[in-house]
Amino acid sequence: MTEEMLHSDPAHKGEEATHLSNRVLIVGAGIAGIQAALDIANSGHEVVLVDRLPSVGGHMHQLSETFPTLDCSQCIMTPRTVEVGRHRNIKLYVYSEVEQVQGEAGSFHVRIRRKPAYVRWDLCTACGACTEACPQQIPVQFDRQLEIARTTKSGQVRTYGTGKAIYTLSPQAVPKKPVIDTGYCTWFQKGKCRLCEKVCPVKAIDYEQQPSWYEEQVGAIILATGYELYPLSKLGEYGAGDVPDVIDALAMERLLSASGPTAGLMRRPSDGKVPKEVVWIQCAGSRDPELHMPYCSKICCMYSAKQAMLYKHKVHDGQAFVFYIDIRSAGKRYEEFVQRAMEEDKVLFVRGKVSKVFREGDKVLVWGVDTLTGLPVEVSADLVVLSPAMIPSEGTRQMAEMLRLEVDEFGWWTECEGNLAPLETRRRGIFLAGAGTGPKDIPEAVSQGSGAAGKVLSLFARLTGAAGAPVRPEDTGIGSSTRP
Amino acid sequence: MKRIGVFVCHCGTNIAGTIDVPRVIEEIAKFPEVVYAVDYKYMCSDPGQQLIRDHIAADGLDAVIVAACSPAMHETTFRRAAESAGLNPYQAEIANIREQSSWVHQQEQEAATNKAIETIRTIVAKAHYNESLIPFHLPLVKRGLVIGGGIAGLQAALDIAQAGYPVVLVEKADQLGGRMAELSGLYLNLDSSADPLGKKIEAVKSHPNIQVLTGSEVVGVGGYVGNFSVQVDKSPADEGPVSGEAQSSAVKRSPPAPSFSPQRFTFDVGAIVIATGYDLYDKRKLGEYGGGRYPDVIDGLQFEAMLRPDGPTGGRIVRPSDGRVPKEIVWVQCAGSRDPELHMPHCSKVCCMYVAKQATLFKQRVPDGQATVFYIDIRSQGKGYEEFVQRAMEEYDVLYVRGKASKVFQENGRATVWGVDTLTGLPIEVEADLVVLATATVPRAGAMELGQRLHVSVDEHGFFSEAHPKLRPVESLTAGVFLAGAAQFPKDIPETVAQASGAAAKVLGLFSQRQMVQEPTIAFVDAEICSGCGLCIPSCPYDARSMHEWRHIATVNTALCQGCGACTMICPNKACKLRNLAPIQVLSMMEAYL
Amino acid sequence: MKVSYFPGCTLNTTGKGYDNAVRASAAAVGLDLVELPEWNCCGATYPLIVDNMLELAAPTHILVSAHEQALDEGHEAPLLTTACTTCYNVLRRTNHFIRNHPEERERVNAFIEKEYAGEVEVKDILHVLRDDIGFELIHEKVQSPLKDLKVAAYYGCMVLRPPAEVAYDDPDNPRSLDDLMAALGAVPVDHPHKNECCGAYLAVKAPDVTREMAFTILKSARSSGAEAVVTNCPLCQFNLDRRQREMTQFHAGFAPIPVYYFSQLMGLALGLDAGAYGWERHYVDARPQLRALGLWNG
């Protein structure tokens, strides 16, 4: 390793290699963060992987099946989440947030705050007794606050939230340890209950648990903070989130998912009936500079076509409508996928933006237009699925401030040089991956995750002069070299 | 006689909720060779693993069976636990009684319990014959080969080189830069592409770790991951390799031949990145658009050439027929894309954006010009792309007409486009001075042949196939060969660069090991029985089988074999076997069950 | 060379002149057209509706007749040709359908009480002239070359679409008629609308539409430098020619242009007596042009 090679990147000269760490902090354990973590860990470096949720997997964990292959999302993802959970080079901090970062490339000091779970994870055996015992039935974020109809003992149909106050995100969660949502827990709210404590066989419940802090030293950081969906409350013309049976796309994923609140059976939330007419509304909040977001959210055309297909596979005599402006199916095999939805599954694509959605009796009325005939269209639907704009994850702006990095006016991470350096920020040693920089699909997020990992590995080699330093096979895991 | 320990997991209620675990323990304890059987709530937890370790020592176990969830979940976990107690990890087996019993028979508890018992019985029978195995260690050449010197190849080469490894970059043309060098400006900020690309090319050329071979083609590849042997032919136009020659003696050059025959370079590499890029669909195949017939009907790259200050027209937009500046230009999108009946079924992804860019640049240079775009769907999904297209429409008055063009012809000097405006339902005729066809993006000519040489699969159009469309977009199915850029599917520059770095990351991951480790549970040939019939060779999907030169028996390439077992099925006298899944094991498993 | 010949209704009646031209010019180049002993109307475009029996049976009956003739009279191969492009389109597509749909084939065969499985090859006469006779041979037999008459070849739809079933030339840029004209001593002029529809049956119901469609084609031919138009379809000839009657009313400055049926020009170039080739049926009389070129021998 010559002096020349250390300084071979002309933009960054004069580095001094003092107290350098070849560990990486990855913020966000969605699919992009997971990919980056695995690529780096398999190359023999330690990863500190932080996520604010109780388990890894991000939004991909919520999906039913993925386009264009219709693979079950958890099935393709769990081998990776499991590997992340047990990889000896990955130090996993879930239910945690990065509170502070100081330093420069090669030596960042990171302070991580772990939120109190009120469960002692070192004792917990994930038996599930606490969740079963919890008397609450609350709307939960993982299921997009869905309230599902159930028939009570007296024969009434009432809607209930789908989760418990003490919960794990799903049966496949990694790690599969529960946390208590103090906002709903009766003990924290009213001082009563404590049933979970009573049933826990290993006495792992600890209502007094405090947040804890951890310090880590890393040499590089990858921001894989992902996205959120535009809140329905801002879409007044589509019911502002108050109209029953008008749900967002991730809620539809939960309804379609075999591990979801209806075990994959297609049921209307309000009354549990099988919806015979379902309408998907594209660009709900995207491509709308006057009122909402001006940009395109990229993946909605594809996921709506997918959801419509899955719906038709479950309800053979159902009718699916998709109201669109442009169909954006530009990836590999995406065009053919949408054609399949139209030709084989008879999903009706209507070109026109929807102007209004409202409730009438037990139907949801959709007012739109078919621009190809020029005529207004009204559909009396049982269920309406909105494709809301994608927005950056909550807290991105604050993190940007803390890191002295830029985000654009919408809060998406700003890349250093959009075209030729899509994974780099203006700070050396801090990289980007996944939907945190802007809407993108899973293959792109994975590609970027690997890309950011490559950037980190390359950087470490230059900083520490340890290019090509061999790693013992045991450190990469048995047989993990040729079998990704 | 083996001493087998069986550990039955409750998996919380996942198994114990359906299966009567105490009864399972009771029955298993009666099996021959089972000297110890116990249950535990969560075997994969630390206490559970400790239980295994303790009993390997205490009971002198030489095989361990964990009856629990799928091996995909925790086989490695339990193998490591066994190893840490001094037991060969391949003596640890999983009996799947969760996914294959408890979870699928939740309503039939007794039957599920019986099935669990039988499942474990078969694994005990298998374990009897299990051998202690050692993983293979294979040598690893830590040099990369990047095929293609466009932006994807340049980025991948740089990332690998900057990590300290030598890279050979092979480019067919005489210059680096690929298609990006043919572009005039990049969307979104319309800056001239020569500058950022020029910097990248300089960085590559001046990097001591990168050896650039232009005017060269990969003509042969042998070997396997970690040990590919590559032959490259360089056509005689240049004097020789551009840089790094003095430092790298690894690239052997045959003595200089008379100047009209190519020079042959041979070298070894450990990993290959395919970044061969794209071609545009031949516009002569678009008869309905008069491609190739009319001089003023051109394609996207031809228009780019006109926009470049160093291009054939010195940066002036002119009609090829008479050199006049066109006042009306029509862009026809999806010329050959999204057309399964006649041309290509796929969408070429980048055209909507480059057409908006070209129309914008045209309007900037010819402010009194008129730009019209015929489209089906506008695909402007990237960051800032939507706004860019809106700007073209609103600020530069580019007219977007939603409808596919049906015919383009030229007469009396004017190029006419017949199309339709589906939003009014009326047919439209536009008489223009110049028509630009946004032709389909297709793989480079020769991609299929290259794929054959590298044993990498391509799809029916010639795009290289990724290992999994969602979760493995930069890897091919061939170990050690990775993909970047439009060779895999059309994509824009930011996506290409990210993917190239991703491919580089995979290479760096491979190179970070001292040697390659291969699972030993793969095929092997019993030399005494093998009759040399050769049936196993074509049956292998991984090209891992070949015939020994002079012994005339089949051999297994341990680096490539994935243990799929296809060869074992086809071998007529069972000379080919899988380690720890030999025919005797399968038969005894069946016997145990029946 | 012996080939079964199907004249079709039009060439048997109003287009008899063309039929004369076809037979004579074919004979002059060694193509022996043997008329089917028994034939019926092909049904025009109706056989394209394949869910009705009669419309399939009619053309199949013709194909059977051709097959039997080939066997009885010892033709080299069962080849059926016609000079009416609609008949060609119908016969060829019906043949294709019979070959590829065994169930329907059985039904039709039961109806016409014959056994036919698509043994006959159906070829348009221009195709036969190009590939089986050869334009070079025709060129050698030319006695009165066409004096470099600038002629725009017009193909219409029927011999080009659907390409997979009927086209023997590039459907977007066909050349066979152009090349034949060149072989006869004319100068073929390329023009962009040589394969656009002329309006076909709209001649009956909406002649103003066919007028406009004809105008587009003729205007384009003129501005490409053509002095005449030649076609291989009798219906196209009718539309392009007859609609010129009203054209000047709607398009001031339109100069009438003669529209030839190709066999007429072929006969002339081969030095045959062209008197009975149907010239009187043209609206735009072509004879003055021919006289001026010294080609008129009638």
GROMACS .gro file of C-alpha atoms in nm, chain A residues 82-251:
model
  170
   82VAL     CA    1  -3.205  -1.430   1.094
   83GLU     CA    2  -2.848  -1.399   0.974
   84VAL     CA    3  -2.838  -1.041   1.096
   85GLY     CA    4  -2.970  -1.156   1.430
   86ARG     CA    5  -2.704  -1.417   1.484
   87HIS     CA    6  -2.405  -1.289   1.284
   88ARG     CA    7  -2.108  -1.268   1.513
   89ASN     CA    8  -1.994  -0.948   1.343
   90ILE     CA    9  -2.323  -0.764   1.383
   91LYS     CA   10  -2.407  -0.590   1.706
   92LEU     CA   11  -2.776  -0.529   1.692
   93TYR     CA   12  -2.944  -0.241   1.878
   94VAL     CA   13  -3.316  -0.252   1.820
   95TYR     CA   14  -3.573  -0.031   1.983
   96SER     CA   15  -3.292   0.224   1.983
   97GLU     CA   16  -3.205   0.557   1.831
   98VAL     CA   17  -2.877   0.728   1.755
   99GLU     CA   18  -2.867   1.024   1.984
  100GLN     CA   19  -2.534   1.178   1.907
  101VAL     CA   20  -2.248   1.145   1.663
  102GLN     CA   21  -1.914   1.318   1.695
  103GLY     CA   22  -1.586   1.285   1.514
  104GLU     CA   23  -1.475   1.225   1.160
  105ALA     CA   24  -1.432   0.944   0.914
  106GLY     CA   25  -1.222   0.676   1.073
  107SER     CA   26  -1.325   0.772   1.424
  108PHE     CA   27  -1.683   0.858   1.494
  109HIS     CA   28  -1.809   0.843   1.854
  110VAL     CA   29  -2.170   0.740   1.864
  111ARG     CA   30  -2.412   0.752   2.150
  112ILE     CA   31  -2.710   0.523   2.122
  113ARG     CA   32  -3.019   0.544   2.337
  114ARG     CA   33  -3.216   0.231   2.389
  115LYS     CA   34  -3.579   0.292   2.470
  116PRO     CA   35  -3.717   0.107   2.768
  117ALA     CA   36  -3.901  -0.206   2.654
  118TYR     CA   37  -4.021  -0.275   3.007
  119VAL     CA   38  -3.922  -0.633   2.945
  120ARG     CA   39  -3.586  -0.780   3.040
  121TRP     CA   40  -3.469  -0.924   2.712
  122ASP     CA   41  -3.184  -1.108   2.871
  123LEU     CA   42  -3.436  -1.317   3.066
  124CYS     CA   43  -3.719  -1.334   2.814
  125THR     CA   44  -3.754  -1.664   2.625
  126ALA     CA   45  -4.009  -1.525   2.375
  127CYS     CA   46  -4.270  -1.775   2.490
  128GLY     CA   47  -4.553  -1.534   2.399
  129ALA     CA   48  -4.754  -1.578   2.718
  130CYS     CA   49  -4.754  -1.205   2.796
  131THR     CA   50  -4.900  -1.107   2.460
  132GLU     CA   51  -5.166  -1.371   2.492
  133ALA     CA   52  -5.261  -1.255   2.838
  134CYS     CA   53  -5.279  -0.883   2.759
  135PRO     CA   54  -5.646  -0.779   2.760
  136GLN     CA   55  -5.605  -0.481   2.529
  137GLN     CA   56  -5.699  -0.474   2.161
  138ILE     CA   57  -5.543  -0.163   2.021
  139PRO     CA   58  -5.473  -0.020   1.677
  140VAL     CA   59  -5.102  -0.062   1.607
  141GLN     CA   60  -4.862   0.113   1.374
  142PHE     CA   61  -4.741  -0.213   1.219
  143ASP     CA   62  -5.093  -0.279   1.096
  144ARG     CA   63  -5.139   0.089   1.005
  145GLN     CA   64  -5.386   0.147   1.282
  146LEU     CA   65  -5.636  -0.089   1.123
  147GLU     CA   66  -5.947  -0.171   1.319
  148ILE     CA   67  -6.097  -0.496   1.211
  149ALA     CA   68  -6.455  -0.609   1.254
  150ARG     CA   69  -6.523  -0.903   1.477
  151THR     CA   70  -6.846  -1.056   1.592
  152THR     CA   71  -6.890  -1.033   1.971
  153LYS     CA   72  -7.035  -1.310   2.182
  154SER     CA   73  -7.371  -1.138   2.169
  155GLY     CA   74  -7.361  -1.146   1.787
  156GLN     CA   75  -7.278  -0.781   1.735
  157VAL     CA   76  -7.017  -0.672   1.486
  158ARG     CA   77  -6.767  -0.432   1.636
  159THR     CA   78  -6.425  -0.318   1.525
  160TYR     CA   79  -6.115  -0.380   1.728
  161GLY     CA   80  -5.757  -0.281   1.698
  162THR     CA   81  -5.531  -0.564   1.590
  163GLY     CA   82  -5.258  -0.551   1.849
  164LYS     CA   83  -5.179  -0.575   2.216
  165ALA     CA   84  -5.011  -0.332   2.448
  166ILE     CA   85  -4.726  -0.579   2.497
  167TYR     CA   86  -4.623  -0.714   2.158
  168THR     CA   87  -4.371  -0.841   1.910
  169LEU     CA   88  -4.415  -0.717   1.557
  170SER     CA   89  -4.486  -1.054   1.398
  171PRO     CA   90  -4.424  -1.427   1.439
  172GLN     CA   91  -4.108  -1.394   1.227
  173ALA     CA   92  -3.969  -1.094   1.411
  174VAL     CA   93  -3.597  -1.086   1.473
  175PRO     CA   94  -3.532  -1.040   1.761
  176LYS     CA   95  -3.853  -1.185   1.887
  177LYS     CA   96  -3.871  -1.010   2.219
  178PRO     CA   97  -4.169  -0.801   2.325
  179VAL     CA   98  -4.199  -0.436   2.420
  180ILE     CA   99  -4.475  -0.251   2.602
  181ASP     CA  100  -4.651   0.040   2.437
  182THR     CA  101  -4.700   0.266   2.736
  183GLY     CA  102  -4.953   0.478   2.549
  184TYR     CA  103  -5.201   0.195   2.566
  185CYS     CA  104  -5.085  -0.020   2.852
  186THR     CA  105  -5.344  -0.008   3.129
  187TRP     CA  106  -5.078  -0.020   3.398
  188PHE     CA  107  -4.898   0.285   3.263
  189GLN     CA  108  -5.215   0.472   3.186
  190LYS     CA  109  -5.435   0.390   3.480
  191GLY     CA  110  -5.228   0.200   3.730
  192LYS     CA  111  -5.421  -0.125   3.688
  193CYS     CA  112  -5.363  -0.471   3.538
  194ARG     CA  113  -5.003  -0.609   3.539
  195LEU     CA  114  -5.134  -0.936   3.393
  196CYS     CA  115  -4.826  -0.985   3.178
  197GLU     CA  116  -4.607  -0.977   3.485
  198LYS     CA  117  -4.822  -1.242   3.644
  199VAL     CA  118  -4.804  -1.487   3.356
  200CYS     CA  119  -4.438  -1.445   3.264
  201PRO     CA  120  -4.263  -1.769   3.365
  202VAL     CA  121  -3.919  -1.611   3.392
  203LYS     CA  122  -4.018  -1.286   3.559
  204ALA     CA  123  -3.893  -1.077   3.274
  205ILE     CA  124  -4.145  -0.790   3.298
  206ASP     CA  125  -3.994  -0.478   3.451
  207TYR     CA  126  -4.225  -0.178   3.463
  208GLU     CA  127  -3.948   0.031   3.613
  209GLN     CA  128  -3.707  -0.020   3.327
  210GLN     CA  129  -3.520   0.292   3.221
  211PRO     CA  130  -3.372   0.392   2.891
  212SER     CA  131  -3.010   0.294   2.857
  213TRP     CA  132  -2.722   0.451   2.672
  214TYR     CA  133  -2.435   0.293   2.486
  215GLU     CA  134  -2.121   0.435   2.336
  216GLU     CA  135  -1.974   0.293   2.020
  217GLN     CA  136  -1.669   0.383   1.813
  218VAL     CA  137  -1.703   0.341   1.441
  219GLY     CA  138  -1.507   0.437   1.133
  220ALA     CA  139  -1.795   0.494   0.893
  221ILE     CA  140  -2.170   0.543   0.895
  222ILE     CA  141  -2.440   0.431   0.654
  223LEU     CA  142  -2.775   0.606   0.675
  224ALA     CA  143  -3.051   0.369   0.571
  225THR     CA  144  -3.338   0.541   0.738
  226GLY     CA  145  -3.608   0.458   0.487
  227TYR     CA  146  -3.949   0.607   0.438
  228GLU     CA  147  -4.293   0.661   0.578
  229LEU     CA  148  -4.624   0.714   0.400
  230TYR     CA  149  -4.793   1.051   0.371
  231PRO     CA  150  -5.060   1.064   0.641
  232LEU     CA  151  -5.413   1.012   0.514
  233SER     CA  152  -5.529   1.292   0.740
  234LYS     CA  153  -5.381   1.535   0.491
  235LEU     CA  154  -5.582   1.397   0.202
  236GLY     CA  155  -5.907   1.571   0.271
  237GLU     CA  156  -6.052   1.503  -0.070
  238TYR     CA  157  -6.006   1.131  -0.006
  239GLY     CA  158  -6.167   1.131   0.335
  240ALA     CA  159  -5.883   1.252   0.557
  241GLY     CA  160  -5.840   0.901   0.701
  242ASP     CA  161  -6.176   0.911   0.872
  243VAL     CA  162  -6.383   0.724   0.619
  244PRO     CA  163  -6.412   0.356   0.713
  245ASP     CA  164  -6.283   0.120   0.446
  246VAL     CA  165  -6.056   0.382   0.293
  247ILE     CA  166  -5.711   0.254   0.381
  248ASP     CA  167  -5.353   0.307   0.272
  249ALA     CA  168  -5.142   0.067   0.072
  250LEU     CA  169  -4.944  -0.072   0.366
  251ALA     CA  170  -5.271  -0.145   0.547
   0.00000   0.00000   0.00000
